[in-house]
PDB file of C-alpha atoms and ligand atoms in Angstrom:
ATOM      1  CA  UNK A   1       0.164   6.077 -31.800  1.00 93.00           C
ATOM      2  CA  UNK A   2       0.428   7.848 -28.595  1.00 97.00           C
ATOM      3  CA  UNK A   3       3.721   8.827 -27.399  1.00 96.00           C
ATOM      4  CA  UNK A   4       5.935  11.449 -25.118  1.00 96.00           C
ATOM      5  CA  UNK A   5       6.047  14.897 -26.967  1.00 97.00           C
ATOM      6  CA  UNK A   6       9.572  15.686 -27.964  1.00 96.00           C
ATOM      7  CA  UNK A   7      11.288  18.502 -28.827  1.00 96.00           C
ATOM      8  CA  UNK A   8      11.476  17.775 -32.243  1.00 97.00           C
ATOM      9  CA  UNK A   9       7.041  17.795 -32.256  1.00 97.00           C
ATOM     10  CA  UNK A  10       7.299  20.923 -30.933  1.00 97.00           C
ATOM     11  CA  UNK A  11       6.834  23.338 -34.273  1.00 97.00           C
ATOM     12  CA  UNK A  12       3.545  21.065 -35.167  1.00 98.00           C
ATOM     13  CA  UNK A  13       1.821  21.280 -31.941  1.00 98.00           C
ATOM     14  CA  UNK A  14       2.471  24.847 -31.838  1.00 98.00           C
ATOM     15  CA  UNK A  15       0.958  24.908 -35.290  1.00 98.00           C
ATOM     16  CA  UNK A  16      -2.039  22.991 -33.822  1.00 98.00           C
ATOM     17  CA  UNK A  17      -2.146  25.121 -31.046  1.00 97.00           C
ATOM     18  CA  UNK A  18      -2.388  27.958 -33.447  1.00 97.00           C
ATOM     19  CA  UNK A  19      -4.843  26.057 -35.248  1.00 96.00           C
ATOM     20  CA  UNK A  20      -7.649  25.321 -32.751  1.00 96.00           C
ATOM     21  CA  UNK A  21      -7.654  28.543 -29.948  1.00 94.00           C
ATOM     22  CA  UNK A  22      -7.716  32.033 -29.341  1.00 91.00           C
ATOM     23  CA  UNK A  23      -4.870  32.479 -27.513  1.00 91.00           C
ATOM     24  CA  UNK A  24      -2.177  29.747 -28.379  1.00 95.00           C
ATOM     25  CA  UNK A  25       0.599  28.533 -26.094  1.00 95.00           C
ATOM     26  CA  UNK A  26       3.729  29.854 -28.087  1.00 96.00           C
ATOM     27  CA  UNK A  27       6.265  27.174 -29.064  1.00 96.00           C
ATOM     28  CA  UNK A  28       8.806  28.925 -26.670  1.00 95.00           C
ATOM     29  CA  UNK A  29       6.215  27.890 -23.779  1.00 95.00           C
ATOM     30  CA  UNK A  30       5.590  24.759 -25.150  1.00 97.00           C
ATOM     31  CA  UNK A  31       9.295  23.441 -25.095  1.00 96.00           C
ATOM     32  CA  UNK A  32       9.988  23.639 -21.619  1.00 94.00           C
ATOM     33  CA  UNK A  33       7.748  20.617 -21.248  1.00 95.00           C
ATOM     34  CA  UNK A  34       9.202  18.365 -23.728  1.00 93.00           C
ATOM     35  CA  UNK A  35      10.175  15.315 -21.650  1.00 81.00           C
ATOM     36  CA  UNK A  36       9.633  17.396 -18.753  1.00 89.00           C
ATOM     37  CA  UNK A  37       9.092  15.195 -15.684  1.00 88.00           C
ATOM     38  CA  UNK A  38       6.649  17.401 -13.676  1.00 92.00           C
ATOM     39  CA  UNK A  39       3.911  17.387 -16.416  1.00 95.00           C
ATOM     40  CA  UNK A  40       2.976  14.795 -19.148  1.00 96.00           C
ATOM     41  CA  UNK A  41       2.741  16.274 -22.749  1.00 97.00           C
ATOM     42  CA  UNK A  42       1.594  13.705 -25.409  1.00 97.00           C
ATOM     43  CA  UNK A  43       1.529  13.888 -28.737  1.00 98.00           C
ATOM     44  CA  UNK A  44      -0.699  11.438 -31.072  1.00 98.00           C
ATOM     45  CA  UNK A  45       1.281  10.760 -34.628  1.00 98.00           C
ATOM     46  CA  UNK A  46      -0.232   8.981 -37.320  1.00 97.00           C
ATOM     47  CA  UNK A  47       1.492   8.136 -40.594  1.00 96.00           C
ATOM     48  CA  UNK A  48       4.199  10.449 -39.629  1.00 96.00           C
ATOM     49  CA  UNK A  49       1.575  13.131 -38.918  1.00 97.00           C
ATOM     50  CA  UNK A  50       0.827  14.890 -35.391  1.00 98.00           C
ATOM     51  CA  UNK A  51      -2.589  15.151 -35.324  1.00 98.00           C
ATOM     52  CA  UNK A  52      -3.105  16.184 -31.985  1.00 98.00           C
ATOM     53  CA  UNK A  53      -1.798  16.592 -28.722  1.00 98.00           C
ATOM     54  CA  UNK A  54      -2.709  16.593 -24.893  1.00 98.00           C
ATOM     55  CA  UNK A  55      -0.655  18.242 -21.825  1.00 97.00           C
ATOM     56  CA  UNK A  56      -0.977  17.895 -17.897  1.00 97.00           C
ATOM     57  CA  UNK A  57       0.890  19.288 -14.900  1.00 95.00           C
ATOM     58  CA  UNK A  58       1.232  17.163 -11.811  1.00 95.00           C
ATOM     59  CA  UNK A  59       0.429  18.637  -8.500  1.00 94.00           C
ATOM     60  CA  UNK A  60       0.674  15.610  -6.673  1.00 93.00           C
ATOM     61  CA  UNK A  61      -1.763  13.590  -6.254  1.00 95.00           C
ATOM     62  CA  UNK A  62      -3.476  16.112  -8.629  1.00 97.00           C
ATOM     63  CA  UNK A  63      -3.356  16.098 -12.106  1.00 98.00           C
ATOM     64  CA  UNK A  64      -4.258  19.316 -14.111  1.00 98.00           C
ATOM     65  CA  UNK A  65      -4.982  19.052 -18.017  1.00 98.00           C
ATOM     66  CA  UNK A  66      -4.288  21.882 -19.813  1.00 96.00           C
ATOM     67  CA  UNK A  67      -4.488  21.540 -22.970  1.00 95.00           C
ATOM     68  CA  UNK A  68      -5.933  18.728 -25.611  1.00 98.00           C
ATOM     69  CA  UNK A  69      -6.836  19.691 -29.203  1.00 98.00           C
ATOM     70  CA  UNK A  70      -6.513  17.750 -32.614  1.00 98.00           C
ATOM     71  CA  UNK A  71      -6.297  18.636 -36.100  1.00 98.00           C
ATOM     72  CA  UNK A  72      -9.685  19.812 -37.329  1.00 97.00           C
ATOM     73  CA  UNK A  73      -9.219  16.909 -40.080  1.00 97.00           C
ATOM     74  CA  UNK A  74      -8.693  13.861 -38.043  1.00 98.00           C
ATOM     75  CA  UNK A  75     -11.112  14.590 -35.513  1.00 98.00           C
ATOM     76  CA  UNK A  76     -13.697  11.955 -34.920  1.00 97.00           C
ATOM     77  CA  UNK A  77     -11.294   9.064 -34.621  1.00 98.00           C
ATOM     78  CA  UNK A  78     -10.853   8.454 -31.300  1.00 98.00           C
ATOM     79  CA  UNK A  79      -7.358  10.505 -30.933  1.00 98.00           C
ATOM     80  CA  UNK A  80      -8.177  12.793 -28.634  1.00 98.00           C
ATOM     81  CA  UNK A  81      -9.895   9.949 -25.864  1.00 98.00           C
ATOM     82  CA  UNK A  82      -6.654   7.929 -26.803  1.00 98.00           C
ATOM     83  CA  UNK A  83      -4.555  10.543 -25.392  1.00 98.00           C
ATOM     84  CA  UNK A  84      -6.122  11.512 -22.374  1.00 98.00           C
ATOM     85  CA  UNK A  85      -6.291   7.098 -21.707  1.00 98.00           C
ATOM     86  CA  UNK A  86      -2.957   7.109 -21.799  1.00 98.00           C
ATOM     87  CA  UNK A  87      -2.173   9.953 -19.564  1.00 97.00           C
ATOM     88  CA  UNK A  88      -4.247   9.044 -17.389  1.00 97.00           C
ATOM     89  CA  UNK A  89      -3.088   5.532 -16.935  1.00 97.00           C
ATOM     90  CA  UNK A  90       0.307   6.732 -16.842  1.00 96.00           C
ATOM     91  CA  UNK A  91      -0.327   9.319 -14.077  1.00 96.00           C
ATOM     92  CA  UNK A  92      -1.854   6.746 -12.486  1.00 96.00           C
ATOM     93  CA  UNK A  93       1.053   4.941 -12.194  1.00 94.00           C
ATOM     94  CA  UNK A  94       3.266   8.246 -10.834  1.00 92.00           C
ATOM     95  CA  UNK A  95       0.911   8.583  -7.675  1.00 94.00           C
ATOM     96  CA  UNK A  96      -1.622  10.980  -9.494  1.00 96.00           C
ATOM     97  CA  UNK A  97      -5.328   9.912  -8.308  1.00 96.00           C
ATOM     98  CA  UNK A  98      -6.986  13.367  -9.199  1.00 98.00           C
ATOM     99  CA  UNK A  99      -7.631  15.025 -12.223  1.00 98.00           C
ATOM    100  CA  UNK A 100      -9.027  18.116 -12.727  1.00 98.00           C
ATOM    101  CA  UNK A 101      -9.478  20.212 -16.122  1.00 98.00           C
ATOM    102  CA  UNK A 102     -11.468  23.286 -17.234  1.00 97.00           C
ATOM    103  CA  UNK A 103     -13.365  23.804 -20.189  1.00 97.00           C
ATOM    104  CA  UNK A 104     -15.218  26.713 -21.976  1.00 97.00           C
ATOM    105  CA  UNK A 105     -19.046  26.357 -20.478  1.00 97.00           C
ATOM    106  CA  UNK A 106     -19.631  26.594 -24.621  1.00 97.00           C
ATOM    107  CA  UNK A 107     -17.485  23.993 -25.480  1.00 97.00           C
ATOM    108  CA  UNK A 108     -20.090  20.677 -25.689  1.00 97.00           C
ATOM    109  CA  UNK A 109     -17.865  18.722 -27.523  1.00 97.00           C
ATOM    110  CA  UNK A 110     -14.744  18.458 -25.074  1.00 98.00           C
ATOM    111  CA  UNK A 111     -17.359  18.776 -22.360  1.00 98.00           C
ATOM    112  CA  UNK A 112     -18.907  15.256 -23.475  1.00 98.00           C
ATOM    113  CA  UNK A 113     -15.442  14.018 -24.137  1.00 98.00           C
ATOM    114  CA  UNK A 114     -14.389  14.497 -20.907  1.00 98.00           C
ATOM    115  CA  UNK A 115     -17.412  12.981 -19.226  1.00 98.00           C
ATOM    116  CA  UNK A 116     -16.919   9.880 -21.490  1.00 97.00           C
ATOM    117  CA  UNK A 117     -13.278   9.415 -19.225  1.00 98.00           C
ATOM    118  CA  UNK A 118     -15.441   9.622 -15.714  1.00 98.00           C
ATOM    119  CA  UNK A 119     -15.086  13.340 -15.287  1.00 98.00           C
ATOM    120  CA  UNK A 120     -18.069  15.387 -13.829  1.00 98.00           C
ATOM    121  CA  UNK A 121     -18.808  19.210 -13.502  1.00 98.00           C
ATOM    122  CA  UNK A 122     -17.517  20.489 -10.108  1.00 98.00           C
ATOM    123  CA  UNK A 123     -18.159  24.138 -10.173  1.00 97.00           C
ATOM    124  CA  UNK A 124     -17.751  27.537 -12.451  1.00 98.00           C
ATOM    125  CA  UNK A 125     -15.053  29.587 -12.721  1.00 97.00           C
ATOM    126  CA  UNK A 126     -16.366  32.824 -13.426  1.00 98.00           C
ATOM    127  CA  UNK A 127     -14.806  35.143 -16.624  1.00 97.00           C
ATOM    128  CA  UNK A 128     -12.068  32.637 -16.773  1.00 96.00           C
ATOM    129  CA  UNK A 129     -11.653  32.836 -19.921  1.00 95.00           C
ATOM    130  CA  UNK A 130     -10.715  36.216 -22.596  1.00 94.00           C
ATOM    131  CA  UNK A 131     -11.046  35.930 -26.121  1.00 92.00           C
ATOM    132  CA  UNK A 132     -13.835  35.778 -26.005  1.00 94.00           C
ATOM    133  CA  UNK A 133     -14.799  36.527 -22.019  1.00 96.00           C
ATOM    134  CA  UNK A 134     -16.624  32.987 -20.724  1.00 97.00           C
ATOM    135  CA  UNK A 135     -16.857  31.184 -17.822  1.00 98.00           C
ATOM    136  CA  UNK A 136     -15.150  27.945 -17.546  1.00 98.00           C
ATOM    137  CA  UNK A 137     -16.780  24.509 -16.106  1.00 98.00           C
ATOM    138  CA  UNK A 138     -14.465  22.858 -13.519  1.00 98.00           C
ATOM    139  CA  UNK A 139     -14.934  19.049 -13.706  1.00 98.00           C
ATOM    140  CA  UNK A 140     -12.694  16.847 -11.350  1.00 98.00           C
ATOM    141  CA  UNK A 141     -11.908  12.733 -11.915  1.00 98.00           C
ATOM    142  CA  UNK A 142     -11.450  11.029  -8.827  1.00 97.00           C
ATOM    143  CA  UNK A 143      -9.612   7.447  -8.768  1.00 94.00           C
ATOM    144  CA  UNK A 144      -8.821   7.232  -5.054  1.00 82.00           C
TER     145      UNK A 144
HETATM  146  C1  COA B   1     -12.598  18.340 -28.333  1.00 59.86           C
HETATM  147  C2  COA B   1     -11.607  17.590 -29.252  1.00 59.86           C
HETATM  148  C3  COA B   1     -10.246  17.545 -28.589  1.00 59.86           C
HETATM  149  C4  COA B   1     -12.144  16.160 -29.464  1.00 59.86           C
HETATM  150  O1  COA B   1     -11.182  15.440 -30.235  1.00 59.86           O
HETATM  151  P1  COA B   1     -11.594  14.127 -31.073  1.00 59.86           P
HETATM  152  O2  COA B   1     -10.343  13.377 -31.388  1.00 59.86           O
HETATM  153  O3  COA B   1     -12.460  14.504 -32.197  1.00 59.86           O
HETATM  154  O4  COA B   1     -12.450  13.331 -29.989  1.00 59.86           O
HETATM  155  P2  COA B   1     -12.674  11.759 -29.978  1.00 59.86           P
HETATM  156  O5  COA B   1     -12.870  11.274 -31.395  1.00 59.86           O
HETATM  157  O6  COA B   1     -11.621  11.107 -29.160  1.00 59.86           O
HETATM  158  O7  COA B   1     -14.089  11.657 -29.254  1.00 59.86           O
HETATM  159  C5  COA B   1     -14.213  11.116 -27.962  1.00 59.86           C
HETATM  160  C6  COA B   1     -15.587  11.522 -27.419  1.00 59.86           C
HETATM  161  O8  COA B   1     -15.703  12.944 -27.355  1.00 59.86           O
HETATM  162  C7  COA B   1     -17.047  13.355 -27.659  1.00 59.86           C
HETATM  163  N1  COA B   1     -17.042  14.128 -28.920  1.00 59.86           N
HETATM  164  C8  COA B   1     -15.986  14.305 -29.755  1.00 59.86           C
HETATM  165  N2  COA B   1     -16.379  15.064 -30.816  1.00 59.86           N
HETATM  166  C9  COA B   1     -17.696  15.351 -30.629  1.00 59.86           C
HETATM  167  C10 COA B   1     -18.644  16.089 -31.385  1.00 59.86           C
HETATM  168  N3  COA B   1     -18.341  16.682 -32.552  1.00 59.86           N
HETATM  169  N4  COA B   1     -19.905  16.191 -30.877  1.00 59.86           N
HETATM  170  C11 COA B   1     -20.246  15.598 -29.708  1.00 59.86           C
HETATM  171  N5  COA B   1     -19.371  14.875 -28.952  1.00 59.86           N
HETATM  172  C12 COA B   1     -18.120  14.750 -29.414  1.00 59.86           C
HETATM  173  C13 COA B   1     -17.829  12.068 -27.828  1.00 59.86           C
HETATM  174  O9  COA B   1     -18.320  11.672 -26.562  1.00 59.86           O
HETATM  175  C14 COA B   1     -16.755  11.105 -28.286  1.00 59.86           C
HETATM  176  O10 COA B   1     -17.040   9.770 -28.031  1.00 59.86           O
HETATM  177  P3  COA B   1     -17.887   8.897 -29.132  1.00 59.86           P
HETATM  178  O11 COA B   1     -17.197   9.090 -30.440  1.00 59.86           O
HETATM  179  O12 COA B   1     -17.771   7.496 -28.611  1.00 59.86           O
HETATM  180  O13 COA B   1     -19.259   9.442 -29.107  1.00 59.86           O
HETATM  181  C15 COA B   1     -11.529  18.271 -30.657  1.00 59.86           C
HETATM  182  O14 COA B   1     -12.835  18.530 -31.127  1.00 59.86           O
HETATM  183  C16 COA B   1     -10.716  19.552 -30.665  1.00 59.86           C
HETATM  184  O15 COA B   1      -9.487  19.536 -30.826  1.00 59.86           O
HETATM  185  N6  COA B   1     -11.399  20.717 -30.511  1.00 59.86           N
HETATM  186  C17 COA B   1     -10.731  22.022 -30.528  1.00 59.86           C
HETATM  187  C18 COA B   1      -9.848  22.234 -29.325  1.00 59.86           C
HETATM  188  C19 COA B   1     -10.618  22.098 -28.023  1.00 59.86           C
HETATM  189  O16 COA B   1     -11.749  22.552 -27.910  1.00 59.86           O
HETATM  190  N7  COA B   1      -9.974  21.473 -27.028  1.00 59.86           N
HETATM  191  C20 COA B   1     -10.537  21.288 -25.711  1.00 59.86           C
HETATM  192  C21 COA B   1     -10.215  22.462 -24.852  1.00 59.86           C
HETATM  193  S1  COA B   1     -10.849  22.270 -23.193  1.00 59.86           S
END
């Protein structure tokens, strides 16, 4: 089940967060968008269980994901396209009709993920990322 992240999911996507990158958003950073109305943070709970989560700012019309990652464990499933559906179709709904994201150039996985939900490669972002240094793709979704 996808839903709104609340405060009280906070401590398990941090955990996640922890969990799947380099450099993880800190739970203090992470609070200030539960039920935040400029941005749509979602977590995905099964059985009682947050097994992943998905955030985006609004920049109106744009969209900007910034983060999506699920539990190594229940990866597979379908969680992770689940979430981004949902926030799509609900940004939809708030005006949004762009959606842009970046990914680690190395990271084939989300890559083909997000090219499953319509998004293409728009450009490079050179040494965007530290931790290791890597350039990030750029891929844009465009529902106007
Ligand atoms: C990338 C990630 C979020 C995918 O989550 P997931 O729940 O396993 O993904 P889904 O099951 O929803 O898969 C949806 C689509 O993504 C692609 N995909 C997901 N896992 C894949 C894999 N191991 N290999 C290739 N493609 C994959 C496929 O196109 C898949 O569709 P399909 O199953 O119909 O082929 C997950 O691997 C993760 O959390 N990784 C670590 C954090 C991360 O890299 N986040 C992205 C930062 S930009």
């Amino acid at each position: 089940m996808v839903r709104r992240m609340k405060a009280k999911d906070v401590p398990a996507v941090a955990q996640i967060e922890k969990e799947c990158f380099s450099q993880p958003w800190s739970e203090h950073s992470l609070m200030r968008y539960a039920d935040d109305k400029d941005s749509i943070f979602c977590v995905c709970e099964i059985d009682g269980v947050i097994v992943g989560y998905a955030g985006m700012y609004y920049v109106y019309p744009e969209g900007d994901i910034t983060n999506v990652a699920i539990r190594e464990e229940y990866r597979g499933n379908g969680y992770a396209k689940a979430l981004l559906e949902h926030m799509i179709s609900v940004s939809k709904e708030h005006g949004v009709t762009e959606f842009t994201l970046e990914v680690r150039i190395s990271n084939t996985k989300a890559a083909r993920l997000y090219e499953k939900l319509g998004f293409k490669n728009e450009g490079i972002r050179k040494n965007f990322y530290d931790n290791p240094r890597e350039d990030a793709v750029i891929m844009w979704k465009h529902c106007t």
